[in-house]
mmCIF file with all atom_site columns, C-alpha atoms in Angstrom:
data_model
loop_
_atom_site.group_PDB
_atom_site.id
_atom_site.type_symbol
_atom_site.label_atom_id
_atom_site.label_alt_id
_atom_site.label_comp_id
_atom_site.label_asym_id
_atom_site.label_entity_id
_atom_site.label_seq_id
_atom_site.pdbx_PDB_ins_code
_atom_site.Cartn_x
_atom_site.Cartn_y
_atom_site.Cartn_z
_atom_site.occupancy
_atom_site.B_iso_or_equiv
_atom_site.pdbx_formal_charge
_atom_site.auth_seq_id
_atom_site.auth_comp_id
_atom_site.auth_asym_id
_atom_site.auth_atom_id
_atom_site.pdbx_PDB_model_num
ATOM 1   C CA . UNK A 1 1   ? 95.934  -92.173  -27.857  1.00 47.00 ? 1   UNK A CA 1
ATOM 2   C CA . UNK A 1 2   ? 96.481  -91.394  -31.524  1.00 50.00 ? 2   UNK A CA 1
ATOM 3   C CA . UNK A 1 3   ? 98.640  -94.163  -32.118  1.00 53.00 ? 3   UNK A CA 1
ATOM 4   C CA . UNK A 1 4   ? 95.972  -96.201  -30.801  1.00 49.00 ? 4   UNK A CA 1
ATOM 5   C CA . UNK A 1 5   ? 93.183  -94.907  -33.000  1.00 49.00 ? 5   UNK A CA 1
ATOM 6   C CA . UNK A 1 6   ? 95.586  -95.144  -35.747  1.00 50.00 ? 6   UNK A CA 1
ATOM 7   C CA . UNK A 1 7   ? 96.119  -98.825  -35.031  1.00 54.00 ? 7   UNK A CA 1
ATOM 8   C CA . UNK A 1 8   ? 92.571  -99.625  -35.572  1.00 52.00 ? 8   UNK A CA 1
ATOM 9   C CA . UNK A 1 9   ? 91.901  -97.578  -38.584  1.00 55.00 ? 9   UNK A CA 1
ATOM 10  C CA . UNK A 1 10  ? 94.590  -99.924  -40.495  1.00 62.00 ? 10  UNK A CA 1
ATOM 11  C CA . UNK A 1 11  ? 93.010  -102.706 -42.322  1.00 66.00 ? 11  UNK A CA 1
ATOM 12  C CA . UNK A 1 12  ? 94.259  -106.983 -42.553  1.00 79.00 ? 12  UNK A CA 1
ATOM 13  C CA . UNK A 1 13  ? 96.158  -107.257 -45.666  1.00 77.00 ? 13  UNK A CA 1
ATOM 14  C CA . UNK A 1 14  ? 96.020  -110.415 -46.767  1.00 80.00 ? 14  UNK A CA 1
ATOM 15  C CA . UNK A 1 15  ? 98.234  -112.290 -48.623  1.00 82.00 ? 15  UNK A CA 1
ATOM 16  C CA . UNK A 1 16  ? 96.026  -112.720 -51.850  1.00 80.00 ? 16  UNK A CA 1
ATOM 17  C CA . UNK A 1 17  ? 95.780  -108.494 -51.590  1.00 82.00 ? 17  UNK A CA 1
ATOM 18  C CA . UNK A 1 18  ? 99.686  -109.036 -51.747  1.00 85.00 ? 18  UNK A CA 1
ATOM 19  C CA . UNK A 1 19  ? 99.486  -111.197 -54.974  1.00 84.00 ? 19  UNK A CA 1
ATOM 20  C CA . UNK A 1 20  ? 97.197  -108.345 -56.448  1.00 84.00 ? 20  UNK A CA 1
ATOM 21  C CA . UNK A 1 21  ? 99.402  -105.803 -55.961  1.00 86.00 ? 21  UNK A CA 1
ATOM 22  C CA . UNK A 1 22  ? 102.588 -107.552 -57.408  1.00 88.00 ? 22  UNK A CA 1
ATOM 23  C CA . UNK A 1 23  ? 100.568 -108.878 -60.392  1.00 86.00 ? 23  UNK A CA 1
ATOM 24  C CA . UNK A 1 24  ? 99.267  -105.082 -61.303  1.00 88.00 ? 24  UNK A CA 1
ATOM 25  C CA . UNK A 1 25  ? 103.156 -103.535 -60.504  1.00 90.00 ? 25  UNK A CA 1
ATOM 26  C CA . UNK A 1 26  ? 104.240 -106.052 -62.990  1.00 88.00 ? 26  UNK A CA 1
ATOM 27  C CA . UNK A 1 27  ? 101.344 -105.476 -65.226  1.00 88.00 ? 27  UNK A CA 1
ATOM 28  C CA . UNK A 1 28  ? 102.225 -101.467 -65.254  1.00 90.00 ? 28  UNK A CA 1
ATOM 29  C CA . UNK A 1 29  ? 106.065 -102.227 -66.075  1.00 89.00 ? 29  UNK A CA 1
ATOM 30  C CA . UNK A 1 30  ? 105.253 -104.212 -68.899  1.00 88.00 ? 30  UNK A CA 1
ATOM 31  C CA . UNK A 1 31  ? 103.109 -101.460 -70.239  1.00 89.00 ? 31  UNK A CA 1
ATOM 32  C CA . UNK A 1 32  ? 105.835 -98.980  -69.816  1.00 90.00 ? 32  UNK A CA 1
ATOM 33  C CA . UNK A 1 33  ? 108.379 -101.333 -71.461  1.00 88.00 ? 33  UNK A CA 1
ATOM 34  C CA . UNK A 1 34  ? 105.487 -101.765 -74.590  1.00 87.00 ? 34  UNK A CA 1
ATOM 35  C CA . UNK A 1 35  ? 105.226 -98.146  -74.656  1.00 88.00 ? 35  UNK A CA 1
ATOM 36  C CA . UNK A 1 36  ? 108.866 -97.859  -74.867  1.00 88.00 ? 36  UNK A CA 1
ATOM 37  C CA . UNK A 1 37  ? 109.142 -100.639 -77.692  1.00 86.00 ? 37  UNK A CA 1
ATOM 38  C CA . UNK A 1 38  ? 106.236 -98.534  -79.367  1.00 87.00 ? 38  UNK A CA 1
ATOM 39  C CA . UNK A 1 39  ? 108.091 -95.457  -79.891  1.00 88.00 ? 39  UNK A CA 1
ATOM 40  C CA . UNK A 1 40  ? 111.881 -97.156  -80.452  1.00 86.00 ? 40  UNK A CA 1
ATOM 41  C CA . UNK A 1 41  ? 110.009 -98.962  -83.694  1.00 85.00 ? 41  UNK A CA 1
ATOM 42  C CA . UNK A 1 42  ? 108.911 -95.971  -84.523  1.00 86.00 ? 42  UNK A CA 1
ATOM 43  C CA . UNK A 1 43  ? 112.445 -94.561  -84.828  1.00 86.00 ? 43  UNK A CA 1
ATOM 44  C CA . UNK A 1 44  ? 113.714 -97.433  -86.172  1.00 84.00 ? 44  UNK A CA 1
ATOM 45  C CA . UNK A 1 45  ? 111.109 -97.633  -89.382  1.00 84.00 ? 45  UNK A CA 1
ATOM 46  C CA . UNK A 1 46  ? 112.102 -94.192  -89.939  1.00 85.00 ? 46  UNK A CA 1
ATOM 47  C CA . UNK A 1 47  ? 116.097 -94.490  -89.974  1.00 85.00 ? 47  UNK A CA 1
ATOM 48  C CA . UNK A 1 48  ? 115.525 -97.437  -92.109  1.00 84.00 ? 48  UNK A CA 1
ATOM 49  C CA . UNK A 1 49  ? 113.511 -94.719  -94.417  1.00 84.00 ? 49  UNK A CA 1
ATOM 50  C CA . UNK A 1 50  ? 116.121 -92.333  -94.478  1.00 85.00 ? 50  UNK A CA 1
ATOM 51  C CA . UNK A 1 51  ? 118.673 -95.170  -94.811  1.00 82.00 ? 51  UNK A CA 1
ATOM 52  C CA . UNK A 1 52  ? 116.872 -96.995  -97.703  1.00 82.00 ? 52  UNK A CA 1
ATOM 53  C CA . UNK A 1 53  ? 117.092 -92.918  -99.551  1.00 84.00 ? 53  UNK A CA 1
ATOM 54  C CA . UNK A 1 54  ? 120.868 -92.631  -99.414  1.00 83.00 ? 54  UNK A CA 1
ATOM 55  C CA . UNK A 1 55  ? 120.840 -95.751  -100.732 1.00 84.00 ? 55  UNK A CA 1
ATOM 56  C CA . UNK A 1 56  ? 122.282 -98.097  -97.961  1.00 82.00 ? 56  UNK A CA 1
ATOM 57  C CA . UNK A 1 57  ? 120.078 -100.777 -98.955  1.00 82.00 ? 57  UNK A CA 1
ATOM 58  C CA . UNK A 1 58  ? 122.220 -103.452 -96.251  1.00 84.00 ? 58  UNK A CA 1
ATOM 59  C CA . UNK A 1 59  ? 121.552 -101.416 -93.277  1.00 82.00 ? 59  UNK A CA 1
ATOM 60  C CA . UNK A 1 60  ? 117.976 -100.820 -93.973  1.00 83.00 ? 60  UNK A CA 1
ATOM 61  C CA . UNK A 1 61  ? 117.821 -104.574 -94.232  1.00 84.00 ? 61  UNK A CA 1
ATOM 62  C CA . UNK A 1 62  ? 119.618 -105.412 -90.999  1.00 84.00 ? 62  UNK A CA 1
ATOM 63  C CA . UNK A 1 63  ? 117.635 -102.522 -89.184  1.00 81.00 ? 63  UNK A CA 1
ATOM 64  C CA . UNK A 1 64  ? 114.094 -103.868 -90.267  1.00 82.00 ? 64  UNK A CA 1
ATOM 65  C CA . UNK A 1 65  ? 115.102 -107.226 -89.139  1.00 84.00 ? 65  UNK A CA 1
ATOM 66  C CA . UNK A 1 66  ? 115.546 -105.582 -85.720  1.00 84.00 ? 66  UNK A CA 1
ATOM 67  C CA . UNK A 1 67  ? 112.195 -104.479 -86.103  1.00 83.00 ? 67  UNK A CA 1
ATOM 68  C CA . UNK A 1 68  ? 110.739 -107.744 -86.564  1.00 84.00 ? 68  UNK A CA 1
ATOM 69  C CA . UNK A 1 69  ? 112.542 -109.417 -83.652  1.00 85.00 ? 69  UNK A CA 1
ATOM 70  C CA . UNK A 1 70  ? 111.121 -106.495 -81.728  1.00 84.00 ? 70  UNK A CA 1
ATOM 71  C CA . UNK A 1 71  ? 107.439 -106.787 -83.159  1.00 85.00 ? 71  UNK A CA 1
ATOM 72  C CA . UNK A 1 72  ? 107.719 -110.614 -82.179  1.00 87.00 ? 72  UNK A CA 1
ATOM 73  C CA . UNK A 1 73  ? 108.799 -109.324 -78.377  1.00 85.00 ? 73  UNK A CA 1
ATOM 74  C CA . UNK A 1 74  ? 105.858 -106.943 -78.902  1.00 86.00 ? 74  UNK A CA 1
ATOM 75  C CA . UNK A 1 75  ? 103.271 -109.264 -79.056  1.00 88.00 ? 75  UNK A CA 1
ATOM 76  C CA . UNK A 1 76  ? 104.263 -111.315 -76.295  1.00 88.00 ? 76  UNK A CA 1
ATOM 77  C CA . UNK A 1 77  ? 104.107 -108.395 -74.243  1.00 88.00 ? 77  UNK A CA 1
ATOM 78  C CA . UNK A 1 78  ? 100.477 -107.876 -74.752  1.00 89.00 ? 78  UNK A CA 1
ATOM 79  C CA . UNK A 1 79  ? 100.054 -111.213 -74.029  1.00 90.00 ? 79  UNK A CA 1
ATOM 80  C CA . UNK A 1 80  ? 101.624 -111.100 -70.900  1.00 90.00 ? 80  UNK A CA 1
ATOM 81  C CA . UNK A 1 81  ? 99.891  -108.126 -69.567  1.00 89.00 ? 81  UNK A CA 1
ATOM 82  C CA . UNK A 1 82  ? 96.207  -109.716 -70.918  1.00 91.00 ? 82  UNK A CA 1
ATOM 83  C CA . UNK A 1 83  ? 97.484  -112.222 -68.679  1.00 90.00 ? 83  UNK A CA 1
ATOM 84  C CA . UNK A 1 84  ? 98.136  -110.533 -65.873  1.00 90.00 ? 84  UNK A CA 1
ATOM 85  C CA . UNK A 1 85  ? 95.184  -108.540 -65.902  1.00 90.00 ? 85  UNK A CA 1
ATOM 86  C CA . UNK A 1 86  ? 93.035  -111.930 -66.273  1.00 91.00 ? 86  UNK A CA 1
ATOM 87  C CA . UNK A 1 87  ? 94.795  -113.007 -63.278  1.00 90.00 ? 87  UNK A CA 1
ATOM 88  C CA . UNK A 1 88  ? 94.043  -110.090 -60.611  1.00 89.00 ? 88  UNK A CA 1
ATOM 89  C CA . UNK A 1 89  ? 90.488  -110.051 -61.650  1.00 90.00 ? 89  UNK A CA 1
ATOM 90  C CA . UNK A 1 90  ? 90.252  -114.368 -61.331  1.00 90.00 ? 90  UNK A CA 1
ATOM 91  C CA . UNK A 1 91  ? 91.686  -113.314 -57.205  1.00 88.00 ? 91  UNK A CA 1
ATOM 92  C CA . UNK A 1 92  ? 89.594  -110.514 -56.784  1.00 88.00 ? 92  UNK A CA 1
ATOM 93  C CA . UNK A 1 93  ? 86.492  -112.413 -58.057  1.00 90.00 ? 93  UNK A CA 1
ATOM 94  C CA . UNK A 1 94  ? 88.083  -115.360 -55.711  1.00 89.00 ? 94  UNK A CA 1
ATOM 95  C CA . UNK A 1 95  ? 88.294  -113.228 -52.625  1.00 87.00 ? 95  UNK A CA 1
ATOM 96  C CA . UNK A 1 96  ? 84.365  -112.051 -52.880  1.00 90.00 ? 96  UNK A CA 1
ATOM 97  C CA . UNK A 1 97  ? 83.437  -115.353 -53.406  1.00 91.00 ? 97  UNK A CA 1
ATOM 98  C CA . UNK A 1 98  ? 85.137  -116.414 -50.110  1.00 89.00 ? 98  UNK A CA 1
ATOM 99  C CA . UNK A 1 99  ? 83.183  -113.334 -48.296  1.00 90.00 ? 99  UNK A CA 1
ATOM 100 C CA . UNK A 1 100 ? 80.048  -114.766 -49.687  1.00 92.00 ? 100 UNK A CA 1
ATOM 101 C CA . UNK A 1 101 ? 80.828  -118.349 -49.226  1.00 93.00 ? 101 UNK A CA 1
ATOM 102 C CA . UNK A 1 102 ? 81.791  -117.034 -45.280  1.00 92.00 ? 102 UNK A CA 1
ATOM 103 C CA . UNK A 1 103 ? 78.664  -114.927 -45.103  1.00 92.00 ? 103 UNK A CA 1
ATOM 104 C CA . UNK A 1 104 ? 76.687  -118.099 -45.951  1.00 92.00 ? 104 UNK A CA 1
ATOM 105 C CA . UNK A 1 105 ? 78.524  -120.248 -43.222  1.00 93.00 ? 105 UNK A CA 1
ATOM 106 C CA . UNK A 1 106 ? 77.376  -117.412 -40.702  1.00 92.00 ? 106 UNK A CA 1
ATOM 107 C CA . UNK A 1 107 ? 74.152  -117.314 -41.714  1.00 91.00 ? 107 UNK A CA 1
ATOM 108 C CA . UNK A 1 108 ? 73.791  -120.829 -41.436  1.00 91.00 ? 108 UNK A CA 1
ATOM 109 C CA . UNK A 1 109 ? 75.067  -120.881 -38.132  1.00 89.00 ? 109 UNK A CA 1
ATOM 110 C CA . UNK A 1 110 ? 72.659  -118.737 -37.029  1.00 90.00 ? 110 UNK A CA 1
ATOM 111 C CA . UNK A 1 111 ? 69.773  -120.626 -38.375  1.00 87.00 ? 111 UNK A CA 1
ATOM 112 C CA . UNK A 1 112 ? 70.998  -123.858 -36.907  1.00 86.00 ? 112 UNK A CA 1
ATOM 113 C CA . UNK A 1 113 ? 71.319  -121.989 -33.236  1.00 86.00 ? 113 UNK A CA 1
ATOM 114 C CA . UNK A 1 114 ? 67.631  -120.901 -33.985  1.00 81.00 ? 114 UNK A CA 1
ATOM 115 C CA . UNK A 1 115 ? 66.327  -123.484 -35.331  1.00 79.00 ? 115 UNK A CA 1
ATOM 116 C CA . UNK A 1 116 ? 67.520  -125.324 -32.040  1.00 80.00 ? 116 UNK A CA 1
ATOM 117 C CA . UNK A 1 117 ? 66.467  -123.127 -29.826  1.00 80.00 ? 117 UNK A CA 1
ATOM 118 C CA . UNK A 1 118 ? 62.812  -123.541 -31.285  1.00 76.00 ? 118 UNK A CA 1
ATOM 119 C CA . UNK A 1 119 ? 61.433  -126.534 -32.137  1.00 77.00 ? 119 UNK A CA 1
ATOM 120 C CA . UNK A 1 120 ? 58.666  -127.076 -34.584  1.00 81.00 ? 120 UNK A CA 1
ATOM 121 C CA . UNK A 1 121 ? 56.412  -128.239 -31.485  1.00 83.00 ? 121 UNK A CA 1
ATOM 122 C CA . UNK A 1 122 ? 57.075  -124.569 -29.766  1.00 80.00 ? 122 UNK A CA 1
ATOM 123 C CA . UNK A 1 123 ? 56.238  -123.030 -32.543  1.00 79.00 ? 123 UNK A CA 1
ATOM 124 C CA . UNK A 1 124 ? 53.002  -124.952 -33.176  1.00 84.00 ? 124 UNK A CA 1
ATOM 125 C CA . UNK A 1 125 ? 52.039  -124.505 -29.812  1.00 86.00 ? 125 UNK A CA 1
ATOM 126 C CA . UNK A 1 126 ? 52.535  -121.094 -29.919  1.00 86.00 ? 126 UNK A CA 1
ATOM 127 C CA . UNK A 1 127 ? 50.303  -120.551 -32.780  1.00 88.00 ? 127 UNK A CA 1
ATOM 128 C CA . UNK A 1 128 ? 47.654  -122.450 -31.151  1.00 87.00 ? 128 UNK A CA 1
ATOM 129 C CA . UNK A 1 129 ? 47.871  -120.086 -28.075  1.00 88.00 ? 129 UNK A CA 1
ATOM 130 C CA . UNK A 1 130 ? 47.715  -116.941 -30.543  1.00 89.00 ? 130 UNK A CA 1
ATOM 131 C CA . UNK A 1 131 ? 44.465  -118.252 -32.349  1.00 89.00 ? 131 UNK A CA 1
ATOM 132 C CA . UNK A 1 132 ? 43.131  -119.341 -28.979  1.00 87.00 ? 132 UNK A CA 1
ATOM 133 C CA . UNK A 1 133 ? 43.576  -115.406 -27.978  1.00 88.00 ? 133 UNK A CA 1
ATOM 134 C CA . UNK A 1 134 ? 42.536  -114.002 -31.098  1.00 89.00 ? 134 UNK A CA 1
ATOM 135 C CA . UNK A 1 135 ? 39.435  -116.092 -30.562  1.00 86.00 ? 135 UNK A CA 1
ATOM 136 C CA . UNK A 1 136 ? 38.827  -114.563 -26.565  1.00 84.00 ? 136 UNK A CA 1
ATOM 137 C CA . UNK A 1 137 ? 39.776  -111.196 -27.741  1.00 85.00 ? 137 UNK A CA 1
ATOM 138 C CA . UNK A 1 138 ? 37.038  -111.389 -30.379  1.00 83.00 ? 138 UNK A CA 1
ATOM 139 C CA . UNK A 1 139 ? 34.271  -112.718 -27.841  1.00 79.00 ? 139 UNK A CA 1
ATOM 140 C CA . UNK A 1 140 ? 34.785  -109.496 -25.855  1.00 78.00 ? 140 UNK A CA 1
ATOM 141 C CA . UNK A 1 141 ? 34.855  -107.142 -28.960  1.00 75.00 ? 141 UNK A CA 1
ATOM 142 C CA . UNK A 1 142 ? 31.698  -108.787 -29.324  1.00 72.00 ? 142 UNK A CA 1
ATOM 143 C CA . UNK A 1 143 ? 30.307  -108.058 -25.898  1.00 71.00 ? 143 UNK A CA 1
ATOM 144 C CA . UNK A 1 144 ? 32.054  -104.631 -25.703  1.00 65.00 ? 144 UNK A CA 1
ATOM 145 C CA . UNK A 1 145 ? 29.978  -103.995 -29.315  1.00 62.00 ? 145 UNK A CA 1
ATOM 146 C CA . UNK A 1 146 ? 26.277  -104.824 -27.741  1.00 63.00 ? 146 UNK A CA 1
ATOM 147 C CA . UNK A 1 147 ? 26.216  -107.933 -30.743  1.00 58.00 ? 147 UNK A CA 1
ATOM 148 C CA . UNK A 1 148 ? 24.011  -110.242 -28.859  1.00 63.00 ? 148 UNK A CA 1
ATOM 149 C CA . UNK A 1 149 ? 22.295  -113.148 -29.450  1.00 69.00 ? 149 UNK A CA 1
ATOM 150 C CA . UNK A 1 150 ? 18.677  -114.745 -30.776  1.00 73.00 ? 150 UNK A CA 1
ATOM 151 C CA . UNK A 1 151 ? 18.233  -116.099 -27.378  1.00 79.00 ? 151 UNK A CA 1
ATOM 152 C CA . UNK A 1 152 ? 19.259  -112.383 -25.787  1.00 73.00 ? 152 UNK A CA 1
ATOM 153 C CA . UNK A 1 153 ? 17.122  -110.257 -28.079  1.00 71.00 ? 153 UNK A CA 1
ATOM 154 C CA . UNK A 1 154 ? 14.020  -112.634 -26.843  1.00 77.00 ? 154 UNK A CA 1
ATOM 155 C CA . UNK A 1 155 ? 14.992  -111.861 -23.474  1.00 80.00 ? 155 UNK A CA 1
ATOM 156 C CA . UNK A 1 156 ? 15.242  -108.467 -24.390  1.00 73.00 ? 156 UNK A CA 1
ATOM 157 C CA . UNK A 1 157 ? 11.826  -107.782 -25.662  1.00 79.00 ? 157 UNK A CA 1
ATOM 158 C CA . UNK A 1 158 ? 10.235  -109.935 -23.029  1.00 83.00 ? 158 UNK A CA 1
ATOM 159 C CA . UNK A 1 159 ? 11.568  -107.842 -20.454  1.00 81.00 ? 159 UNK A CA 1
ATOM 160 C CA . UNK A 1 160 ? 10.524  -104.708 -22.253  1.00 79.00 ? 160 UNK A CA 1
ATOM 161 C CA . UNK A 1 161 ? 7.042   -106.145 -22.839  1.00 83.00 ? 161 UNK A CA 1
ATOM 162 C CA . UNK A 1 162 ? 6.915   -107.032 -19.177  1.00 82.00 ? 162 UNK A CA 1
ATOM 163 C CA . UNK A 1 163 ? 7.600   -103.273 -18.198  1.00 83.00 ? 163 UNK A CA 1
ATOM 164 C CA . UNK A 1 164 ? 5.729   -101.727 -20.778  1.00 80.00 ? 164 UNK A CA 1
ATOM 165 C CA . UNK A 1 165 ? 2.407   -103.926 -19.131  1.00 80.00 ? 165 UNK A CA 1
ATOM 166 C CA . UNK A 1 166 ? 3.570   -102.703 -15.681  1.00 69.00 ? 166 UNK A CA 1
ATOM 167 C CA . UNK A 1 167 ? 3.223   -99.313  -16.879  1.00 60.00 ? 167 UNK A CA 1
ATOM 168 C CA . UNK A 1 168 ? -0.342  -99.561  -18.192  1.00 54.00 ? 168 UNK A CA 1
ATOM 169 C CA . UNK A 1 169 ? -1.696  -100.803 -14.875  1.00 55.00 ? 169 UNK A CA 1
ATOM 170 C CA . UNK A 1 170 ? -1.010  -98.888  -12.606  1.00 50.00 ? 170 UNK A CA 1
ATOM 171 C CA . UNK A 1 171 ? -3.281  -96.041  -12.005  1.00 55.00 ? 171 UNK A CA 1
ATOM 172 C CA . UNK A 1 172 ? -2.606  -92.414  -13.125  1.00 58.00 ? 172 UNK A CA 1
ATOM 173 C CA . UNK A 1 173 ? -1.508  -89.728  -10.488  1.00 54.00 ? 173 UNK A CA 1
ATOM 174 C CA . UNK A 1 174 ? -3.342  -86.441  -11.104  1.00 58.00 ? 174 UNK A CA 1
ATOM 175 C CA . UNK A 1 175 ? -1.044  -83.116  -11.754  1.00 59.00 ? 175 UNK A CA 1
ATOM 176 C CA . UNK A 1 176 ? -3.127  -80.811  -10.320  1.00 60.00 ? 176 UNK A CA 1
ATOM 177 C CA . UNK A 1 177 ? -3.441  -80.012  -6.591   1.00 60.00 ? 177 UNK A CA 1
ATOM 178 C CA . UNK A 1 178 ? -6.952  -81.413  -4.663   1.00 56.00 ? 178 UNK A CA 1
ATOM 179 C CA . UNK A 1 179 ? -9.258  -77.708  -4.218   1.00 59.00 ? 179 UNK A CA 1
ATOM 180 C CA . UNK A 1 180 ? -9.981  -76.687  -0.822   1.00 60.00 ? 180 UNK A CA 1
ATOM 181 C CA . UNK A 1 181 ? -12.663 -78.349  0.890    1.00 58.00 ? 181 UNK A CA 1
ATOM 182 C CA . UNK A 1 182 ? -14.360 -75.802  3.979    1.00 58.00 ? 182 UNK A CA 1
ATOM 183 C CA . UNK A 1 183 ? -15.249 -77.241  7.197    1.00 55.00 ? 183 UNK A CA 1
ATOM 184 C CA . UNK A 1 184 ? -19.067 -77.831  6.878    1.00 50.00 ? 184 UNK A CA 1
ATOM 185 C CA . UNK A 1 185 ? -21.001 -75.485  9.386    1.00 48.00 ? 185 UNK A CA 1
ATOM 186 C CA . UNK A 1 186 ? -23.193 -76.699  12.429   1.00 49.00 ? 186 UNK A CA 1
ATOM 187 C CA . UNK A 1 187 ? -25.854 -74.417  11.469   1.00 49.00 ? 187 UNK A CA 1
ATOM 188 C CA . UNK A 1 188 ? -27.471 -74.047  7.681    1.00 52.00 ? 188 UNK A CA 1
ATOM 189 C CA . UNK A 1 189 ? -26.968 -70.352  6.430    1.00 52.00 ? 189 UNK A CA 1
ATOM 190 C CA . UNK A 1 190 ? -30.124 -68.075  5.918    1.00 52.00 ? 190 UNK A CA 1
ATOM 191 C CA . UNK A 1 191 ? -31.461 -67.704  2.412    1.00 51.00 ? 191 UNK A CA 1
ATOM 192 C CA . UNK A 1 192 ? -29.851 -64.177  2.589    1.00 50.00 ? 192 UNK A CA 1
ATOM 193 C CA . UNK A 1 193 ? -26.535 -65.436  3.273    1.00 51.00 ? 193 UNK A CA 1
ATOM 194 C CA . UNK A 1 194 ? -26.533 -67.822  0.436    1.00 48.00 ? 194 UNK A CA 1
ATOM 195 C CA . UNK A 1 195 ? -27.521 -64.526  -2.053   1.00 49.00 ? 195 UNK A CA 1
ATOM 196 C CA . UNK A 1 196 ? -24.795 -62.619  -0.505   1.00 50.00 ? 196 UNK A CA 1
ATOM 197 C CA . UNK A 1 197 ? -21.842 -65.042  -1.389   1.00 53.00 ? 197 UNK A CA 1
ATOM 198 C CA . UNK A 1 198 ? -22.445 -65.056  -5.313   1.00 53.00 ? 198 UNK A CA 1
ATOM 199 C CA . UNK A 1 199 ? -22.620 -60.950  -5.209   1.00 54.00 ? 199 UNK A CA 1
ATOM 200 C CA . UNK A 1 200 ? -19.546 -60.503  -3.020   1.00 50.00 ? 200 UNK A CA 1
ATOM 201 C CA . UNK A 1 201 ? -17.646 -62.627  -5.840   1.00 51.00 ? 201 UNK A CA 1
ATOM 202 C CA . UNK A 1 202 ? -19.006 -61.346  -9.121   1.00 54.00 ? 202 UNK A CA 1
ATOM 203 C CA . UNK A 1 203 ? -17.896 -57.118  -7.367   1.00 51.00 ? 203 UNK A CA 1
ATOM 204 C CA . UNK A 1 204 ? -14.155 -59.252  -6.377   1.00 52.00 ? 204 UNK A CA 1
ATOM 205 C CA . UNK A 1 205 ? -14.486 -60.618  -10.208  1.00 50.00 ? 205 UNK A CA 1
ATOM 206 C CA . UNK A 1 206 ? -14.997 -56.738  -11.126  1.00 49.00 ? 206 UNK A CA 1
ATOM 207 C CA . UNK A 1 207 ? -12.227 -55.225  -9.131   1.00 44.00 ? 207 UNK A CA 1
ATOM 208 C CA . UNK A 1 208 ? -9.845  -57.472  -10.330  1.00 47.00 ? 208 UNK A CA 1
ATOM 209 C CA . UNK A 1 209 ? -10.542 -56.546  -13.686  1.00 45.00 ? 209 UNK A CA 1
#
């Protein structure tokens, strides 16, 4: 199982990461041999010095022209390791531009398949069909709203008119309960009757005071 997982952690080296890798190992041993150069002139300008002070003149000579060759050898070791360096970063730059240039193809691809799979008449047609719904989704906002129109509101206010008329003809229905009508008698009551009636209810009139 670990072996496995291992397996697919490891990365495609590819054989322009190959020719990066020699170019910099190359790159770093001329830099260690230009280092080493550095400090051997060094040593060398300094025997020649010491040389030149007890006055062997010839040696000093033949030691500085050791110098020179080595200057010389010097120089073209910068060189080479400005060119080196040029050339990784010319294959690095390379190598993105081929991930972009193959992100491009893919992206391409995919447009194509799209583009194929949806022609500009689908696509028209399927606008049409959204307007055509925005459109019947509006009407019923509209009718969900109460917006109605001139020829609605007439009808409207007829029809209120029409009630409102309705309402003032027919007759009113009185609140108040009919009073209680007696039986009339047979017989006509005597005069002292008749006196009795409005005394009995001015003494109820008292009492209930």
């Amino acid at each position: 199982m670990g072996n496995i997982f291992a397996r697919k952690r490891r990365t495609r080296v590819t054989e322009q990461d190959k020719a990066v890798l020699q170019l910099k190992q190359q790159r770093d041993k001329l830099k260690q041999y230009q280092k080493r150069i550095t400090l051997q002139l060094e040593k060398e300008r300094n025997l020649a010095k010491q040389l030149l002070k007890d006055g062997k003149k010839e040696k000093a000579l033949l030691l500085l022209k050791k110098k020179r060759y080595q200057d010389q050898l010097l120089d073209k070791t910068e060189n080479q390791i400005s060119n080196l360096e040029r050339m990784c970063q010319d294959i690095e730059f390379a190598q993105i531009e081929m991930k972009v240039v193959e992100g491009l193809k893919v992206g391409n691809d995919c447009l194509k398949s799209l583009h194929e799979a949806m022609s500009i008449e689908d696509v028209e047609r399927i606008m049409d069909e959204t307007q055509e719904g925005i459109e019947y989704q509006r009407e019923i906002d509209e009718m969900l709203s109460g917006s109605l129109t001139q020829e609605d509101e007439d009808a409207v206010l007829a029809e209120l008119e029409a009630i409102t008329q309705g309402e003032l003809d027919l007759p009113e229905v009185p609140d108040e309960s009919l009073p209680f009508v007696p039986e009339a008698a047979d017989e006509e009551p005597e005069p002292g009757q008749e006196r009795e009636r409005p005394r009995k209810k001015q003494e109820r009139g008292m009492l209930a005071v």
